[in-house]
PDB file of C-alpha atoms in Angstrom:
ATOM      1  CA  MET A1334       6.937  17.986 -11.650  1.00 84.00           C
ATOM      2  CA  PRO A1335       5.134  20.123 -14.766  1.00 85.00           C
ATOM      3  CA  PRO A1336       3.103  17.819 -17.026  1.00 88.00           C
ATOM      4  CA  HIS A1337       4.258  17.986 -20.719  1.00 88.00           C
ATOM      5  CA  ASP A1338       1.784  18.472 -23.468  1.00 91.00           C
ATOM      6  CA  GLY A1339      -0.513  15.663 -24.157  1.00 91.00           C
ATOM      7  CA  ALA A1340       0.074  13.924 -20.824  1.00 92.00           C
ATOM      8  CA  GLY A1341      -3.182  13.191 -19.119  1.00 93.00           C
ATOM      9  CA  ASP A1342      -5.805  10.209 -19.963  1.00 93.00           C
ATOM     10  CA  SER A1343      -9.289  10.284 -20.377  1.00 93.00           C
ATOM     11  CA  VAL A1344     -11.021   7.619 -18.149  1.00 93.00           C
ATOM     12  CA  ASP A1345     -14.657   6.456 -18.220  1.00 93.00           C
ATOM     13  CA  TRP A1346     -14.585   6.450 -14.104  1.00 94.00           C
ATOM     14  CA  GLN A1347     -18.227   5.433 -13.787  1.00 93.00           C
ATOM     15  CA  THR A1348     -17.683   2.379 -15.922  1.00 91.00           C
ATOM     16  CA  GLY A1349     -14.108   2.084 -14.558  1.00 91.00           C
ATOM     17  CA  GLU A1350     -15.701   2.019 -10.976  1.00 92.00           C
ATOM     18  CA  ARG A1351     -18.226  -0.613 -11.711  1.00 91.00           C
ATOM     19  CA  ALA A1352     -15.471  -3.024 -13.157  1.00 92.00           C
ATOM     20  CA  TRP A1353     -12.923  -2.700 -10.377  1.00 91.00           C
ATOM     21  CA  GLY A1354     -15.716  -2.735  -7.724  1.00 90.00           C
ATOM     22  CA  ALA A1355     -14.344   0.414  -6.197  1.00 90.00           C
ATOM     23  CA  GLY A1356     -14.723   4.391  -6.215  1.00 94.00           C
ATOM     24  CA  PHE A1357     -11.262   5.916  -7.223  1.00 96.00           C
ATOM     25  CA  PRO A1358      -9.983   8.281  -4.790  1.00 97.00           C
ATOM     26  CA  GLN A1359     -10.479  12.128  -6.151  1.00 97.00           C
ATOM     27  CA  ASP A1360      -6.965  12.882  -6.117  1.00 96.00           C
ATOM     28  CA  TYR A1361      -5.846   9.925  -8.326  1.00 96.00           C
ATOM     29  CA  LYS A1362      -8.812  10.983 -10.732  1.00 96.00           C
ATOM     30  CA  GLU A1363      -6.874  14.487 -11.047  1.00 96.00           C
ATOM     31  CA  PHE A1364      -3.571  12.863 -11.259  1.00 95.00           C
ATOM     32  CA  VAL A1365      -4.694  10.351 -14.064  1.00 96.00           C
ATOM     33  CA  ALA A1366      -6.574  13.737 -16.052  1.00 96.00           C
ATOM     34  CA  THR A1367      -3.255  15.450 -15.691  1.00 96.00           C
ATOM     35  CA  TYR A1368      -0.693  12.997 -16.267  1.00 95.00           C
ATOM     36  CA  GLY A1369      -1.921   9.714 -17.024  1.00 93.00           C
ATOM     37  CA  ASP A1370       0.058   6.361 -17.608  1.00 93.00           C
ATOM     38  CA  GLY A1371       3.619   7.322 -17.460  1.00 93.00           C
ATOM     39  CA  GLU A1372       6.913   7.126 -15.101  1.00 92.00           C
ATOM     40  CA  VAL A1373       8.862   9.564 -13.268  1.00 91.00           C
ATOM     41  CA  ASP A1374      12.437   9.811 -13.728  1.00 87.00           C
ATOM     42  CA  ALA A1375      12.192   6.308 -15.452  1.00 85.00           C
ATOM     43  CA  PHE A1376      11.555   4.607 -11.959  1.00 89.00           C
ATOM     44  CA  LEU A1377       8.425   5.215 -10.629  1.00 92.00           C
ATOM     45  CA  THR A1378       5.501   3.995 -13.029  1.00 94.00           C
ATOM     46  CA  PHE A1379       2.027   4.923 -12.580  1.00 96.00           C
ATOM     47  CA  LEU A1380      -1.313   2.468 -13.568  1.00 95.00           C
ATOM     48  CA  VAL A1381      -4.431   3.809 -14.734  1.00 94.00           C
ATOM     49  CA  PRO A1382      -7.308   1.422 -14.657  1.00 93.00           C
ATOM     50  CA  GLU A1383      -8.330  -0.929 -17.579  1.00 90.00           C
ATOM     51  CA  TRP A1384     -10.879  -3.587 -18.222  1.00 91.00           C
ATOM     52  CA  ALA A1385     -12.108  -6.016 -20.678  1.00 86.00           C
ATOM     53  CA  GLU A1386     -15.452  -5.685 -22.468  1.00 81.00           C
ATOM     54  CA  SER A1387     -16.964  -8.035 -20.052  1.00 78.00           C
ATOM     55  CA  ALA A1388     -16.279  -5.444 -17.225  1.00 78.00           C
ATOM     56  CA  VAL A1389     -13.362  -7.394 -15.888  1.00 86.00           C
ATOM     57  CA  PRO A1390     -10.257  -5.518 -14.823  1.00 91.00           C
ATOM     58  CA  SER A1391      -7.128  -6.052 -16.956  1.00 88.00           C
ATOM     59  CA  GLY A1392      -4.134  -4.446 -18.056  1.00 92.00           C
ATOM     60  CA  ALA A1393      -0.983  -3.824 -15.761  1.00 94.00           C
ATOM     61  CA  MET A1394      -3.267  -2.400 -13.102  1.00 95.00           C
ATOM     62  CA  ALA A1395      -4.938  -5.803 -12.938  1.00 95.00           C
ATOM     63  CA  GLU A1396      -1.690  -7.531 -13.075  1.00 96.00           C
ATOM     64  CA  GLU A1397      -0.172  -5.862 -10.374  1.00 96.00           C
ATOM     65  CA  THR A1398      -2.993  -5.890  -8.095  1.00 96.00           C
ATOM     66  CA  ALA A1399      -2.953  -9.418  -8.458  1.00 95.00           C
ATOM     67  CA  GLU A1400       0.598  -9.864  -7.417  1.00 96.00           C
ATOM     68  CA  ALA A1401       0.114  -7.323  -4.516  1.00 95.00           C
ATOM     69  CA  ARG A1402      -2.955  -9.456  -3.169  1.00 94.00           C
ATOM     70  CA  ARG A1403      -1.075 -12.714  -3.182  1.00 93.00           C
ATOM     71  CA  MET A1404       1.468 -10.926  -1.352  1.00 93.00           C
ATOM     72  CA  TRP A1405      -0.686  -9.501   0.998  1.00 93.00           C
ATOM     73  CA  ARG A1406      -1.974 -13.128   1.688  1.00 91.00           C
ATOM     74  CA  GLU A1407       1.209 -14.471   2.296  1.00 90.00           C
ATOM     75  CA  LYS A1408       2.350 -12.069   4.493  1.00 90.00           C
ATOM     76  CA  PRO A1409      -0.092  -9.153   5.388  1.00 89.00           C
ATOM     77  CA  PRO A1410       0.995  -6.379   7.579  1.00 88.00           C
ATOM     78  CA  VAL A1411       0.782  -5.938  11.350  1.00 83.00           C
ATOM     79  CA  GLY A1412      -2.403  -5.259  12.575  1.00 83.00           C
ATOM     80  CA  TYR A1413      -4.532  -5.791   9.049  1.00 80.00           C
ATOM     81  CA  GLY A1414      -4.677  -9.673   9.361  1.00 74.00           C
ATOM     82  CA  SER A1415      -5.124 -11.717   6.202  1.00 68.00           C
ATOM     83  CA  PRO A1416      -9.081 -11.679   4.788  1.00 72.00           C
ATOM     84  CA  ALA A1417     -10.034 -13.913   1.624  1.00 76.00           C
ATOM     85  CA  THR A1418      -9.986 -10.881  -0.604  1.00 78.00           C
ATOM     86  CA  PRO A1419      -6.917  -8.782   0.308  1.00 87.00           C
ATOM     87  CA  PRO A1420      -8.362  -5.205   0.392  1.00 91.00           C
ATOM     88  CA  VAL A1421      -5.506  -3.655  -1.716  1.00 95.00           C
ATOM     89  CA  ILE A1422      -5.108  -2.198  -5.272  1.00 96.00           C
ATOM     90  CA  ALA A1423      -2.279  -1.385  -6.903  1.00 97.00           C
ATOM     91  CA  TRP A1424      -1.845   2.064  -8.704  1.00 97.00           C
ATOM     92  CA  GLY A1425       2.173   2.195  -9.198  1.00 96.00           C
ATOM     93  CA  MET A1426       5.432   0.422  -8.769  1.00 95.00           C
ATOM     94  CA  ASN A1427       8.958   1.314  -9.213  1.00 92.00           C
ATOM     95  CA  ALA A1428      11.953   0.146 -10.910  1.00 90.00           C
ATOM     96  CA  ARG A1429      13.027  -2.011  -8.034  1.00 90.00           C
ATOM     97  CA  GLY A1430       9.712  -3.963  -7.951  1.00 91.00           C
ATOM     98  CA  ASP A1431       7.915  -2.197  -5.132  1.00 94.00           C
ATOM     99  CA  LEU A1432       4.483  -2.115  -5.548  1.00 96.00           C
ATOM    100  CA  LEU A1433       2.487   1.299  -4.418  1.00 97.00           C
ATOM    101  CA  CYS A1434      -1.302   0.419  -3.384  1.00 97.00           C
ATOM    102  CA  TRP A1435      -4.128   1.538  -1.406  1.00 97.00           C
ATOM    103  CA  VAL A1436      -5.513  -0.224   1.436  1.00 95.00           C
ATOM    104  CA  THR A1437      -9.114  -0.315   0.260  1.00 94.00           C
ATOM    105  CA  SER A1438     -11.231  -1.337   3.691  1.00 90.00           C
ATOM    106  CA  GLU A1439     -12.690   2.167   4.158  1.00 90.00           C
ATOM    107  CA  ARG A1440     -15.738   3.030   2.559  1.00 90.00           C
ATOM    108  CA  ASP A1441     -14.375   6.367   1.824  1.00 94.00           C
ATOM    109  CA  SER A1442     -11.856   6.093  -1.087  1.00 95.00           C
ATOM    110  CA  GLY A1443     -10.565   9.657   0.108  1.00 94.00           C
ATOM    111  CA  ARG A1444      -9.405   7.811   3.686  1.00 95.00           C
ATOM    112  CA  TRP A1445      -7.739   4.810   1.695  1.00 96.00           C
ATOM    113  CA  PRO A1446      -3.898   4.952   2.995  1.00 96.00           C
ATOM    114  CA  VAL A1447      -0.971   4.125   0.756  1.00 96.00           C
ATOM    115  CA  ALA A1448       0.714   0.381   1.504  1.00 95.00           C
ATOM    116  CA  VAL A1449       3.813  -0.193  -0.274  1.00 95.00           C
ATOM    117  CA  TRP A1450       4.960  -3.675  -0.911  1.00 96.00           C
ATOM    118  CA  SER A1451       8.861  -3.596  -0.667  1.00 93.00           C
ATOM    119  CA  ARG A1452      10.542  -6.419  -2.280  1.00 90.00           C
ATOM    120  CA  GLY A1453      13.946  -5.295  -0.470  1.00 89.00           C
ATOM    121  CA  SER A1454      12.447  -6.020   2.834  1.00 90.00           C
ATOM    122  CA  LEU A1455       9.671  -8.376   1.945  1.00 92.00           C
ATOM    123  CA  ALA A1456       7.118  -6.585   4.103  1.00 93.00           C
ATOM    124  CA  TRP A1457       4.280  -4.162   3.836  1.00 94.00           C
ATOM    125  CA  HIS A1458       4.680  -0.465   4.881  1.00 93.00           C
ATOM    126  CA  VAL A1459       1.525   1.083   5.446  1.00 94.00           C
ATOM    127  CA  HIS A1460       1.398   5.013   5.401  1.00 95.00           C
ATOM    128  CA  GLY A1461      -1.384   7.031   6.622  1.00 94.00           C
ATOM    129  CA  CYS A1462      -1.824   9.464   3.869  1.00 96.00           C
ATOM    130  CA  GLY A1463      -3.288   9.284   0.339  1.00 96.00           C
ATOM    131  CA  MET A1464      -1.537   8.931  -3.150  1.00 96.00           C
ATOM    132  CA  LEU A1465      -1.014  12.670  -3.523  1.00 95.00           C
ATOM    133  CA  GLU A1466       0.399  13.415  -0.085  1.00 96.00           C
ATOM    134  CA  TYR A1467       2.496   9.922  -0.525  1.00 95.00           C
ATOM    135  CA  LEU A1468       4.301  11.305  -3.334  1.00 93.00           C
ATOM    136  CA  VAL A1469       5.153  14.728  -2.047  1.00 90.00           C
ATOM    137  CA  ARG A1470       6.558  13.214   1.015  1.00 91.00           C
ATOM    138  CA  LEU A1471       8.047  10.583  -1.361  1.00 90.00           C
ATOM    139  CA  PHE A1472       9.766  13.386  -3.495  1.00 88.00           C
ATOM    140  CA  ARG A1473      10.809  15.231  -0.377  1.00 86.00           C
ATOM    141  CA  GLY A1474      12.925  12.090   0.666  1.00 86.00           C
ATOM    142  CA  GLU A1475      10.693  11.569   3.701  1.00 88.00           C
ATOM    143  CA  PHE A1476      10.231   7.932   2.798  1.00 83.00           C
ATOM    144  CA  ASP A1477      13.078   6.994   0.225  1.00 78.00           C
ATOM    145  CA  ASP A1478      16.542   8.944   0.546  1.00 71.00           C
ATOM    146  CA  MET A1479      17.064   8.426  -3.243  1.00 70.00           C
ATOM    147  CA  TRP A1480      14.276  11.447  -3.681  1.00 69.00           C
ATOM    148  CA  ALA A1481      15.955  13.633  -1.243  1.00 64.00           C
ATOM    149  CA  ASP A1482      17.781  15.986  -3.657  1.00 67.00           C
ATOM    150  CA  ASP A1483      14.447  18.259  -3.928  1.00 62.00           C
ATOM    151  CA  GLY A1484      15.239  18.676  -7.910  1.00 70.00           C
ATOM    152  CA  VAL A1485      12.177  18.785 -10.494  1.00 70.00           C
ATOM    153  CA  ARG A1486      10.667  15.628 -11.323  1.00 78.00           C
ATOM    154  CA  ARG A1487      10.470  14.488 -15.011  1.00 84.00           C
ATOM    155  CA  PHE A1488       6.942  12.882 -15.931  1.00 89.00           C
ATOM    156  CA  VAL A1489       6.775  11.175 -19.432  1.00 86.00           C
ATOM    157  CA  HIS A1490       3.478   9.709 -20.493  1.00 88.00           C
ATOM    158  CA  VAL A1491       3.952   6.586 -22.348  1.00 88.00           C
ATOM    159  CA  ARG A1492       2.364   7.853 -25.543  1.00 88.00           C
ATOM    160  CA  GLU A1493       5.159  10.517 -25.379  1.00 89.00           C
ATOM    161  CA  ALA A1494       7.880   7.966 -25.024  1.00 87.00           C
ATOM    162  CA  GLN A1495       6.770   5.796 -27.718  1.00 85.00           C
ATOM    163  CA  ARG A1496       6.957   8.907 -29.797  1.00 86.00           C
ATOM    164  CA  LEU A1497      10.120   9.958 -28.554  1.00 85.00           C
ATOM    165  CA  LEU A1498      11.753   6.197 -29.269  1.00 84.00           C
ATOM    166  CA  ALA A1499      10.438   6.259 -32.903  1.00 85.00           C
ATOM    167  CA  ALA A1500      12.349   9.857 -33.200  1.00 86.00           C
ATOM    168  CA  GLY A1501      15.362   8.473 -32.014  1.00 87.00           C
ATOM    169  CA  ILE A1502      15.565  10.223 -28.815  1.00 85.00           C
ATOM    170  CA  ASP A1503      15.763   8.379 -25.451  1.00 83.00           C
ATOM    171  CA  PRO A1504      12.659   9.585 -23.389  1.00 82.00           C
ATOM    172  CA  ASP A1505      14.639   9.426 -19.937  1.00 80.00           C
ATOM    173  CA  THR A1506      16.970  11.611 -20.893  1.00 80.00           C
ATOM    174  CA  GLY A1507      15.716  13.687 -23.723  1.00 81.00           C
ATOM    175  CA  GLU A1508      18.927  13.199 -25.529  1.00 85.00           C
ATOM    176  CA  PRO A1509      19.852  11.118 -28.929  1.00 85.00           C
ATOM    177  CA  ASN A1510      19.207   7.364 -28.037  1.00 80.00           C
ATOM    178  CA  PRO A1511      22.778   5.776 -28.992  1.00 77.00           C
ATOM    179  CA  TYR A1512      21.015   2.548 -29.653  1.00 74.00           C
ATOM    180  CA  ALA A1513      18.252   3.862 -31.776  1.00 71.00           C
ATOM    181  CA  GLY A1514      17.955   1.775 -35.281  1.00 67.00           C
ATOM    182  CA  MET A1515      20.368  -0.758 -33.354  1.00 67.00           C
ATOM    183  CA  PHE A1516      17.907  -3.772 -33.758  1.00 63.00           C
ATOM    184  CA  GLY A1517      16.234  -2.594 -37.263  1.00 60.00           C
ATOM    185  CA  PRO A1518      13.951   0.334 -38.273  1.00 59.00           C
ATOM    186  CA  LEU A1519      12.405   2.320 -35.623  1.00 54.00           C
ATOM    187  CA  PRO A1520       8.632   2.293 -35.596  1.00 55.00           C
ATOM    188  CA  GLY A1521       6.367   4.814 -36.445  1.00 54.00           C
ATOM    189  CA  PRO A1522       6.115   7.480 -39.176  1.00 50.00           C
ATOM    190  CA  ALA A1523       9.521   8.844 -38.335  1.00 43.00           C
ATOM    191  CA  GLN A1524      10.924   6.467 -40.922  1.00 41.00           C
ATOM    192  CA  GLY A1525       9.959   8.652 -43.871  1.00 43.00           C
ATOM    193  CA  ASP A1526       6.137   7.680 -44.355  1.00 41.00           C
TER     194      ASP A1526
END
């Protein structure tokens, strides 16, 4: 899954980790620096930590983490109990509405397993591996047969998706967007600035 030009995000990890109250795993930090905020094959979306000026978690990662914690309280995975503050942080989601999280019980973030809240089975599935190992195994079809074709994955950063949309190109296919301009002028400098 090669990153495209302009992919990757720069994050002030020290401030972010203070805001989130957790030290993020190194493989995740490297993933964010290489790929960043975006999605794979118009299906799997990655979340990047954000925080408000008051050093409070905000944005999509905070919203999905709140949802994951709610689901953890309602139906914790077997063997994990139901603590007052569920030990999960969401790092991704897919088009089926499943939440991809870390179980943050361990002090060492390099040992955080991946937990997936499946909306289909309404259950948690905890995998004894970190984010990158989980992704490799996912893309090999070990966890979900939709990924079993071993094809090259296409990652598109949100900035690139916005640029392509403004140019009338579907970011998921790279082809002309048949709906471009259908609902008014396209945003951005592509309109003849």
